[in-house]
Coordinates of C-alpha atoms and ligand atoms in Angstrom, one line a residue:
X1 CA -86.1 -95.1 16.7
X2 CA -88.4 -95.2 13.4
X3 CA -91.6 -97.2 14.4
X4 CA -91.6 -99.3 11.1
X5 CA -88.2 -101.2 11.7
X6 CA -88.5 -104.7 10.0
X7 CA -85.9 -106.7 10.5
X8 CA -84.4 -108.0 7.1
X9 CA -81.7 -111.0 6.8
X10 CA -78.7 -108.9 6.2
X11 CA -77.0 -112.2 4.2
X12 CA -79.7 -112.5 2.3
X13 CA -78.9 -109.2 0.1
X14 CA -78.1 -108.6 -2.6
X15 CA -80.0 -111.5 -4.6
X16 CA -78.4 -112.9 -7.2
X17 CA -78.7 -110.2 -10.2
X18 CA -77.6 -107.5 -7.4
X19 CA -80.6 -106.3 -6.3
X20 CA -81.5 -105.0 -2.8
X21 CA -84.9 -105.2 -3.2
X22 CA -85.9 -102.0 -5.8
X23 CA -82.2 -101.3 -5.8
X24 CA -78.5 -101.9 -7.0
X25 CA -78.4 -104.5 -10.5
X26 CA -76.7 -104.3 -13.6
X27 CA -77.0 -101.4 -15.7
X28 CA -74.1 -101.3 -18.2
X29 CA -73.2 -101.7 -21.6
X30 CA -73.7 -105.6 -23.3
X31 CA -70.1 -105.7 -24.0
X32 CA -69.8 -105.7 -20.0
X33 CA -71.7 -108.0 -19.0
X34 CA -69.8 -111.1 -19.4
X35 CA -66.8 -110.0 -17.8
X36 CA -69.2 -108.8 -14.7
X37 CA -70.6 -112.3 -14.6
X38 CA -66.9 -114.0 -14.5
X39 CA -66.3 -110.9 -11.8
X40 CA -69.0 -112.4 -9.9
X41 CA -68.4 -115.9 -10.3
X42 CA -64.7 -115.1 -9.0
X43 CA -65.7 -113.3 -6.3
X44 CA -68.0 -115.5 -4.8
X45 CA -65.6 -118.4 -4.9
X46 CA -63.2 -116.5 -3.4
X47 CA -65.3 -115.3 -0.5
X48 CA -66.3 -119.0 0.1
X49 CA -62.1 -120.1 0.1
X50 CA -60.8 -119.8 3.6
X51 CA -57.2 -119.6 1.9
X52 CA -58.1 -116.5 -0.1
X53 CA -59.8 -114.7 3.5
X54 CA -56.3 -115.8 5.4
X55 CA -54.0 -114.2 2.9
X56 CA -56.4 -111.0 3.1
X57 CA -56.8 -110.7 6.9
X58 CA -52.8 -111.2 6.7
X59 CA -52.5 -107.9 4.2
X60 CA -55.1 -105.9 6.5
X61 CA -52.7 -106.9 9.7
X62 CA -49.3 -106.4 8.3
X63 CA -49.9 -103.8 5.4
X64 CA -52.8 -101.7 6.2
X65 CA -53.0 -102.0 10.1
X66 CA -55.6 -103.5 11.4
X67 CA -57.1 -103.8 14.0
X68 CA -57.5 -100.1 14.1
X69 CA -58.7 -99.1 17.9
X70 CA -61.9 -97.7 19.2
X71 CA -61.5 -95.3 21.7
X72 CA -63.1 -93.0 24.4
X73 CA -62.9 -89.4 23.5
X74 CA -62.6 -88.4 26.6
X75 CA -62.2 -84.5 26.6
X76 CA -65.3 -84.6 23.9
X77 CA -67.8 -86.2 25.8
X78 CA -66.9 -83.8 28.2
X79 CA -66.9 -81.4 26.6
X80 CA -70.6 -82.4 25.0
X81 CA -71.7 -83.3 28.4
X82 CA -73.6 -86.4 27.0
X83 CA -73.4 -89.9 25.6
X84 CA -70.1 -91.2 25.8
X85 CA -68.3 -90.3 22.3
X86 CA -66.3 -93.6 21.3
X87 CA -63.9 -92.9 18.1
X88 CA -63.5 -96.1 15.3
X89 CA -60.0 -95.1 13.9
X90 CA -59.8 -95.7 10.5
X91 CA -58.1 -92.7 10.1
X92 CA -54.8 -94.5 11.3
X93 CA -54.6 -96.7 8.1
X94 CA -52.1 -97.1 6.0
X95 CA -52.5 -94.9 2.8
X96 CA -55.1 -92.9 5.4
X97 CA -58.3 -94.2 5.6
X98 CA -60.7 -96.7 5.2
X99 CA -60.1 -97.4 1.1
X100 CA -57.4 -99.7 1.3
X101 CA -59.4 -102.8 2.7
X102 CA -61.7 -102.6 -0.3
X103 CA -58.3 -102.4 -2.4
X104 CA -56.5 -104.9 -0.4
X105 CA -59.6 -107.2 -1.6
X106 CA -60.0 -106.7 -4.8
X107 CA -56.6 -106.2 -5.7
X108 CA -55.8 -110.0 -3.9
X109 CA -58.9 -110.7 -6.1
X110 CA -57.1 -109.6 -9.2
X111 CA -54.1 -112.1 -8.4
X112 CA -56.4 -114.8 -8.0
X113 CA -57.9 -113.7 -11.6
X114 CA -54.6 -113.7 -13.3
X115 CA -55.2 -109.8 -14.1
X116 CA -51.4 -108.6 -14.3
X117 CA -52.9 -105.0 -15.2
X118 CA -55.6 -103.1 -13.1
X119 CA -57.4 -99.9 -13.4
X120 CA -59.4 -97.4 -10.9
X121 CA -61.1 -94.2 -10.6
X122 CA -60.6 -91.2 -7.8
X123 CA -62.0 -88.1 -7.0
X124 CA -59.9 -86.6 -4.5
X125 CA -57.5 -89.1 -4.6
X126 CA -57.6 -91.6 -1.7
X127 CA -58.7 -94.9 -3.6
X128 CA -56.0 -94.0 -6.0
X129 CA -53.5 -93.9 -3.4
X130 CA -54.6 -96.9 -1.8
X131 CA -55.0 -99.3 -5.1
X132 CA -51.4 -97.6 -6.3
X133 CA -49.8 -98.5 -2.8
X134 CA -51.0 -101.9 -3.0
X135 CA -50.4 -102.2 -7.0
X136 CA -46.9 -101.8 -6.3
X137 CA -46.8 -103.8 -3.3
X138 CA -48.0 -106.6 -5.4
X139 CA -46.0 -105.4 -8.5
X140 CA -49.1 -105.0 -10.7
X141 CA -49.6 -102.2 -13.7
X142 CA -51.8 -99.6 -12.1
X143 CA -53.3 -96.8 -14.1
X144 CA -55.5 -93.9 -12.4
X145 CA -58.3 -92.4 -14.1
X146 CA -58.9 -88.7 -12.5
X147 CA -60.8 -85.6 -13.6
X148 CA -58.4 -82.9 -14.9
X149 CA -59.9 -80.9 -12.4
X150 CA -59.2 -83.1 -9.3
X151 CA -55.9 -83.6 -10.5
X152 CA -55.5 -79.6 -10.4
X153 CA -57.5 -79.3 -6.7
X154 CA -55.4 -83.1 -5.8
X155 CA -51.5 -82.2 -7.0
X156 CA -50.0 -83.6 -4.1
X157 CA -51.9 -86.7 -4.0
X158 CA -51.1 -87.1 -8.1
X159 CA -47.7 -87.0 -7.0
X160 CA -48.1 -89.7 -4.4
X161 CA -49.6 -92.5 -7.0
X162 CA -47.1 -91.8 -9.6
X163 CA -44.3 -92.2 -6.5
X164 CA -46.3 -95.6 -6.1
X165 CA -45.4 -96.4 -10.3
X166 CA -48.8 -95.8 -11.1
X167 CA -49.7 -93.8 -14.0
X168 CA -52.0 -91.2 -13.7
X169 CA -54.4 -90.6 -16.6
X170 CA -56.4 -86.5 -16.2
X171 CA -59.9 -87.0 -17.6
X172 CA -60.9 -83.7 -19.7
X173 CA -64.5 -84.2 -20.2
X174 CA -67.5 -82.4 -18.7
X175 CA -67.1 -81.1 -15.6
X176 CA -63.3 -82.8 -15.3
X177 CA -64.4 -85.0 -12.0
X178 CA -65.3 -88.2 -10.6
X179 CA -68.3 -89.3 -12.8
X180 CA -66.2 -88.5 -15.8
X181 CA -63.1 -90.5 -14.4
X182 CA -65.9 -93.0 -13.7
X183 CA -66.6 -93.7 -17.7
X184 CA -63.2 -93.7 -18.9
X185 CA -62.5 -96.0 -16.6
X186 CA -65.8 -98.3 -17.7
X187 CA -64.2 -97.6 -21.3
X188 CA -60.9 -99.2 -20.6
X189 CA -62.1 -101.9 -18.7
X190 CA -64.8 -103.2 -22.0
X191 CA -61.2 -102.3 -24.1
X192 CA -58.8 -104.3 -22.3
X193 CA -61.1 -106.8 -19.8
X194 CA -58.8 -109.8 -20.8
X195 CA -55.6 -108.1 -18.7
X196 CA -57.2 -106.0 -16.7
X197 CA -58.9 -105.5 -13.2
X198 CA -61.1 -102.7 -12.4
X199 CA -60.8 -101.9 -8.5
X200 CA -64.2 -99.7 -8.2
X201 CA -64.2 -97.5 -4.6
X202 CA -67.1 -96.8 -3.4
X203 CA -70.6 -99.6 -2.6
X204 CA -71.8 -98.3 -5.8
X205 CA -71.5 -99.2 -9.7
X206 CA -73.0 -102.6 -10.9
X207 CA -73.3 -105.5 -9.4
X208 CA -70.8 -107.5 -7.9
X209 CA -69.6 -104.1 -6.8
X210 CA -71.9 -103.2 -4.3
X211 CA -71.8 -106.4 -2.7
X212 CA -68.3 -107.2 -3.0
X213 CA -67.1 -103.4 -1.2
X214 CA -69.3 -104.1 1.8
X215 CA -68.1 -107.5 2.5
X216 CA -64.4 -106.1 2.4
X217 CA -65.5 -103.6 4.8
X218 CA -67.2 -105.7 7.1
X219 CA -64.1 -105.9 9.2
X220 CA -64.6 -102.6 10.4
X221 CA -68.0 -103.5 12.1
X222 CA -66.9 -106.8 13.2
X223 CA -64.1 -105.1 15.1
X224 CA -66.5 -102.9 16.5
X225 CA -68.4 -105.2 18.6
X226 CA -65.6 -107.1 19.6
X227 CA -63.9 -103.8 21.3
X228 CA -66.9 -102.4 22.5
X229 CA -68.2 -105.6 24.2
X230 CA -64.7 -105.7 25.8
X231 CA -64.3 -101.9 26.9
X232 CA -68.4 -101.5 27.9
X233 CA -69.7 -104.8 27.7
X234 CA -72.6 -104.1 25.6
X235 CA -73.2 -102.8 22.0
X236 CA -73.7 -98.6 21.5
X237 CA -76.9 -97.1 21.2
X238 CA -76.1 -95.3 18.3
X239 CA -73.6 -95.1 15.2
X240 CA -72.8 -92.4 13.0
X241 CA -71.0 -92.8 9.7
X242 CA -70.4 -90.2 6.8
X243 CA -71.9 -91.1 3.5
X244 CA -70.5 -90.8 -0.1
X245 CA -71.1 -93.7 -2.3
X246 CA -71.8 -95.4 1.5
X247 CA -68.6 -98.2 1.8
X248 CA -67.3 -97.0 5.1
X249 CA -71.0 -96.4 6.3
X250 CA -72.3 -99.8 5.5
X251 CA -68.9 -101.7 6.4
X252 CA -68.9 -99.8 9.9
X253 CA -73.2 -100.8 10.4
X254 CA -73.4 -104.2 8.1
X255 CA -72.7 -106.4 11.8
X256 CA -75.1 -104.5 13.7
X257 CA -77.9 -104.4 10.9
X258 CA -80.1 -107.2 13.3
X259 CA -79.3 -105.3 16.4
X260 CA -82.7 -103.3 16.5
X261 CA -81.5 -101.8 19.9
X262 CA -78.6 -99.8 18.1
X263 CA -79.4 -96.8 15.9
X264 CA -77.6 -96.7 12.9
X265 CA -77.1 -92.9 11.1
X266 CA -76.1 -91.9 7.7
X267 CA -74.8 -88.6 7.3
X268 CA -74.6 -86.7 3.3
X269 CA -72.7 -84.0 2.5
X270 CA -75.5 -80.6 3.3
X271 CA -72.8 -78.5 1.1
X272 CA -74.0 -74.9 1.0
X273 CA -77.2 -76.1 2.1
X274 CA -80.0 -78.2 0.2
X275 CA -80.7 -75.9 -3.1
X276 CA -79.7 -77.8 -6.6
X277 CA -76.2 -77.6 -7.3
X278 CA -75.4 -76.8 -3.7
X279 CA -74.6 -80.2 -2.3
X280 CA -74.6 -83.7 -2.3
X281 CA -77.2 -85.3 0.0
X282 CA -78.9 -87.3 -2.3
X283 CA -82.5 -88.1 0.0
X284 CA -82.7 -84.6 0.8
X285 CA -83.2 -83.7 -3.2
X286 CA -83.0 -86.8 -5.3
X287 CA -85.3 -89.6 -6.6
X288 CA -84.8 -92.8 -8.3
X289 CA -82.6 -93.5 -11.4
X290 CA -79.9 -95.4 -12.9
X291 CA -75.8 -93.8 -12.8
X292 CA -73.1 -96.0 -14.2
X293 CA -74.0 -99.1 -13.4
X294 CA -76.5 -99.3 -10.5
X295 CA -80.2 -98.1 -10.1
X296 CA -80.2 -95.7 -6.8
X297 CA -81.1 -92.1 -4.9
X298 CA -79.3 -89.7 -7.7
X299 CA -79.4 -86.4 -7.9
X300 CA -81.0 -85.6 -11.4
X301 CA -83.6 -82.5 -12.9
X302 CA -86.7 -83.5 -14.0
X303 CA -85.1 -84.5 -17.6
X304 CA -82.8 -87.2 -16.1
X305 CA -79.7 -85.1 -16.3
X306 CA -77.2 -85.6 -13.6
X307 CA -77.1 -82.5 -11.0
X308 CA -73.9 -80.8 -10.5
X309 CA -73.1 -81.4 -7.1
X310 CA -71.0 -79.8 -4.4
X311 CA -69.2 -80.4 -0.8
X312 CA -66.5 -78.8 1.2
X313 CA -65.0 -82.8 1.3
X314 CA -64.5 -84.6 -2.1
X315 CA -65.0 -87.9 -1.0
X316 CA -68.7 -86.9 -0.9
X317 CA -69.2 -85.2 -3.7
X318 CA -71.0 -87.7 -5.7
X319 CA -74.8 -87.8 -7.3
X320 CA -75.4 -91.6 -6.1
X321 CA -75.8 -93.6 -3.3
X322 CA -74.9 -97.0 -2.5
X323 CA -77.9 -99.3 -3.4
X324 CA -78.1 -100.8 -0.3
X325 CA -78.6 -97.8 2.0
X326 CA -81.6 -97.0 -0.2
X327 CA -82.6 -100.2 0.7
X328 CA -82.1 -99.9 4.4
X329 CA -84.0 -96.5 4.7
X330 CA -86.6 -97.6 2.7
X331 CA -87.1 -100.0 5.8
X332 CA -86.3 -97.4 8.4
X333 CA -83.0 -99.4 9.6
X334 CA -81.3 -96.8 8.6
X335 CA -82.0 -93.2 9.1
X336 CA -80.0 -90.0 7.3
X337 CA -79.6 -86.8 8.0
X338 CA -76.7 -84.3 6.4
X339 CA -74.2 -81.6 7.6
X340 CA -73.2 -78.6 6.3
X341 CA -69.8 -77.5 5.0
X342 CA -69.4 -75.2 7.4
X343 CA -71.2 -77.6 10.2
X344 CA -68.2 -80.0 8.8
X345 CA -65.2 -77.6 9.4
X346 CA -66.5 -77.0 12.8
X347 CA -66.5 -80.6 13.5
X348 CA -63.0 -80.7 11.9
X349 CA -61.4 -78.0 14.2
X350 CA -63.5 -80.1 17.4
X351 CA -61.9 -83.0 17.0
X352 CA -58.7 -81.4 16.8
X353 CA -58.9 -79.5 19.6
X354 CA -60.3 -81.5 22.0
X355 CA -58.8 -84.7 21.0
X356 CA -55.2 -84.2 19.0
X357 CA -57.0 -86.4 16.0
X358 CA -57.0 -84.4 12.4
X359 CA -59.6 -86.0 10.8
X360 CA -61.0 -85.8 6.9
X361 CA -63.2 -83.6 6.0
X362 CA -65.5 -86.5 5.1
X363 CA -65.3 -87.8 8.1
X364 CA -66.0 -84.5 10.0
X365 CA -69.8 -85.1 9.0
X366 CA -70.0 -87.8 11.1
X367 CA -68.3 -86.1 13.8
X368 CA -70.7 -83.0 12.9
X369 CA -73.5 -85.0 13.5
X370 CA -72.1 -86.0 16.9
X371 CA -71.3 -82.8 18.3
X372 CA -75.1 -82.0 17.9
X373 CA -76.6 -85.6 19.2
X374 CA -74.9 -86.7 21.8
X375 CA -76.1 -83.9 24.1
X376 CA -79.5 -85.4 23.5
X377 CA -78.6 -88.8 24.8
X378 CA -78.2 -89.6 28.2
X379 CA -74.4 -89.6 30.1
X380 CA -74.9 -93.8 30.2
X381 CA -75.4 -93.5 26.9
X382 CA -72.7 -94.7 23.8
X383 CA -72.6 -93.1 20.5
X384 CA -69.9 -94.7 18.1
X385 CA -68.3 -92.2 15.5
X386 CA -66.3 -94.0 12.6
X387 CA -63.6 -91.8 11.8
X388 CA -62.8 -93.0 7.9
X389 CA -60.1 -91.0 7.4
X390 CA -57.1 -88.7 8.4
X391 CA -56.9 -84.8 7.4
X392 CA -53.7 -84.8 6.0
X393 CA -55.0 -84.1 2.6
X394 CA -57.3 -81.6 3.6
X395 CA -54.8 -79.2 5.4
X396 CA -54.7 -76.8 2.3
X397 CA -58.4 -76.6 1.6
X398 CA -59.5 -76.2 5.6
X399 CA -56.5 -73.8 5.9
X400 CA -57.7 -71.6 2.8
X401 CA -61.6 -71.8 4.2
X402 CA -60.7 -70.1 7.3
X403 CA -58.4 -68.0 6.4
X404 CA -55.4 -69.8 8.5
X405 CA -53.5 -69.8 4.8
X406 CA -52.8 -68.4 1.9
X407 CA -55.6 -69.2 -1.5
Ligands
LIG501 C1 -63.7 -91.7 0.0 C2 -63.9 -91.3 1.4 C3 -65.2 -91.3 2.0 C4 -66.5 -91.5 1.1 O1 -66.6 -92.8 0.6 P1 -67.6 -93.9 1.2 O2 -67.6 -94.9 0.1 O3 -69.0 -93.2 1.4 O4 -67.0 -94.3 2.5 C5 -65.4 -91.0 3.3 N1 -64.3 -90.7 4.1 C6 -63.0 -90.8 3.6 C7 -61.9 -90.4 4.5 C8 -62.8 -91.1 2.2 O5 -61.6 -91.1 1.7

C-alpha cells in the first residue's frame, strides 16, 4: 500500500464547478453552458428526491437485474493457488454490462426534465445499446452518434439499437471513432438542447457528468460490501477494476474509498505495449490537458494534439481519463497499472475455462491483473474482480486474434 495515503471525504468531490481538486470542470463551448448549469441543477434535485431514487432502484431491479451476485471463483483461486478470487457480475446485466445503470439514471433524469428526445455517443456499441433499450422502454426518440468506423468493426451491435427504434447516425470525420462521435454529439445537443437529453457514458466530459456517472454506479460498490460482509464477514484486501473513461472503476471503489485497509487498482488498456499510438493507458504516457469537456490524464504530443490510441477491447480505447481517478492517484488512494492485449486475451480464455464466464474484453484487464496478483497474496487473502461486462460482442474479434475463426 502507497505510504502517502490521505484520506479525503469521498462526498465532498467534486466541488461545485466540478472540480476534483486540479481536475474534471467545464470546458465547453459558451453556448453550453447554460443548459449544463440547468443539467446540474436537475440533477442535484433529483439525487436529493427519494421518489426519483425509488423509481430508479425499481428500473435497476426489474429492468436491468440488479442485485447482480458476487461470487467465489472457485476453480481460479485454485487454480492461482492464492487470494481467494471473488467475481462482481456485472456481466449478467441486461443489455450486457455495467452501462445501463448510468442510462437507467439519466434517461429517468431525462423524464423528470421533460426531454421527449435524447442523444448519446458509442464506441463499440454498449452505451448505445443500453440508452436504445431503455429509450424504447420509456418510448423516447433515441438517436446514436458512432464513428463510421465502429459502425463497420460494431455491425451487429448497429443492428441491435436500430431493433431498439433508435436511429443510428455513422460519424465520417477523422479517424471515424469515439472522440469524433463525441463532438457531433456535443453539436446536436448546443442545436437542439430545448428537446433533447444527452446521456454521456463514461465518468468523463464536463461537469455534472463526472459526478453524476459515479453516483449511478455507486450501486455496484454498495452491493459489494453488503455481499462480501455476508459471504466473509469482512471487506477484501484488494479490488481490481478495468479502466476506460473509469465509470465501472470508480462505481465498483467509490464505497470503499475511506476503507484505507482495502487496496483499490485501476487497470488501462497496455495495447501493443506503451510506445505512442500503441495503447491507451493514459498515466503510463500522458500529461495534463483538456478533451471535450473535462481537464484530465490525455494522451497528447507535445503540440497538444490528441494521440491516436489503440486496445484489443474498444471500451478502452479512449485518450482521457475520468477526472476523479486523477484525483485519487494523485493521493495514492488509487494505484494503476495496465495489461496488454495479449495479457487481456489470456485473461479472457482463463475465465472461460476455469469458470464457464465469457467475459469482455474490457473486463479481461481486470481479470489480467488478477491472474498475476493474487499469487502474491496470501490463501486468507480476498481479491475482488468486477467483471463489467459479458463477451458476447467480442466472440468475432477474440476468435479472429487466435486464429479459432475466419478474418
Ligand atoms: C464501456 C465499457 C468499459 C469501459 O468504460 P468505463 O467507463 O471505464 O467503465 C468497460 N467494460 C465494459 C464491459 C464496457 O462496456
Amino acid at each position: 500500500m502507497s505510504l502517502h495515503q490521505e484520506k479525503v471525504d469521498r462526498f465532498s468531490l467534486p466541488d461545485k464547478h466540478g472540480h476534483f481538486g486540479p481536475y474534471g470542470g467545464i470546458f465547453v463551448p459558451e453556448t453550453l453552458m447554460a443548459p449544463l448549469y440547468d443539467l446540474t441543477e436537475a440533477y442535484l434535485d433529483a439525487r436529493e428526491d427519494a421518489a426519483f431514487q425509488s423509481e430508479l432502484s425499481t428500473q435497476l431491479k426489474e429492468f436491468a437485474g440488479r442485485p447482480t451476485e458476487l461470487h467465489l471463483a472457485e476453480r481460479l483461486t485454485q487454480r492461482l493457488g492464492g487470494a481467494k478470487v471473488y467475481l462482481k457480475r456485472e456481466d449478467t446485466l441486461h443489455t450486457g454490462a455495467h452501462k445501463i445503470n448510468n442510462v437507467l439514471g439519466q434517461v429517468l433524469l431525462a423524464l423528470r426534465m421533460g426531454k421527449k428526445r435524447v442523444i448519446a455517443e458509442t464506441g463499440a456499441g454498449q452505451h448505445g445499446i443500453a440508452t436504445a433499450a431503455a429509450c424504447a422502454r420509456f418510448g423516447l426518440e433515441c438517436v446514436i452518434y458512432m464513428g463510421a468506423e465502429d459502425m463497420r468493426r460494431q455491425s451487429l451491435n448497429v443492428y441491435r439499437m436500430r431493433l431498439c427504434g433508435a436511429e443510428v447516425r455513422g460519424v465520417e470525420a477523422g479517424q471515424k471513432t469515439l472522440k469524433e462521435a463525441i463532438n457531433e454529439a456535443m453539436r446536436d445537443w448546443v442545436t437542439n438542447v430545448r428537446s433533447t437529453y444527452y446521456v454521456l457514458g463514461s465518468a468523463l466530459g464536463s461537469h455534472p457528468y463526472p459526478m453524476m456517472v459515479r453516483d449511478f454506479h455507486q450501486v455496484i460498490g454498495r452491493e459489494v460490501r453488503e455481499q462480501i460482509l455476508k459471504k466473509e464477514g469482512r471487506l477484501p484486501d484488494e479490488m481490481v477494476a478495468c479502466v476506460g473513461g473509469g465509470s465501472n472503476a470508480i462505481g465498483f471503489f467509490f464505497e470503499f474509498l475511506e476503507d484505507l485497509d482495502v487496496q483499490l487498482v485501476g487497470i488501462e488498456a497496455g495495447g501493443r505495449g506503451i510506445s505512442c499510438g500503441n495503447h491507451a493507458a493514459r498515466f503510463e504516457g500522458g500529461k495534463l490537458g483538456i478533451l471535450q469537456g473535462c481537464k484530465t490524464w490525455i494522451l497528447q504530443d507535445s503540440e497538444g494534439q490528441i494521440e491516436l490510441t489503440h486496445s484489443v477491447s474498444a471500451g478502452l480505447d479512449y485518450a482521457a481519463i475520468g477526472p476523479e481517478h486523477a484525483f485519487y492517484r494523485d493521493r495514492g488512494r488509487i494505484q494503476f497499472d495496465f495489461a496488454t492485449d495479449e495479457e487481456a486475451l489470456e485473461g479472457f480464455e482463463a475465465l472461460s475455462q476455469s469458470e464457464g464466464i465469457i467475459p469482455a474484453l474490457e473486463s479481461s484487464h481486470a481479470i489480467a491483473y488478477a491472474i498475476k496478483r493474487a499469487p502474491e497474496m496470501k490463501s486468507n487473502q480476498i481479491l475482488c474482480v468486477n467483471v463489467s461486462g459479458r463477451g458476447d460482442k467480442d466472440m468475432q474479434e477474440a476468435g479472429r486474434l487466435r486464429g479459432d475463426l475466419p478474418d
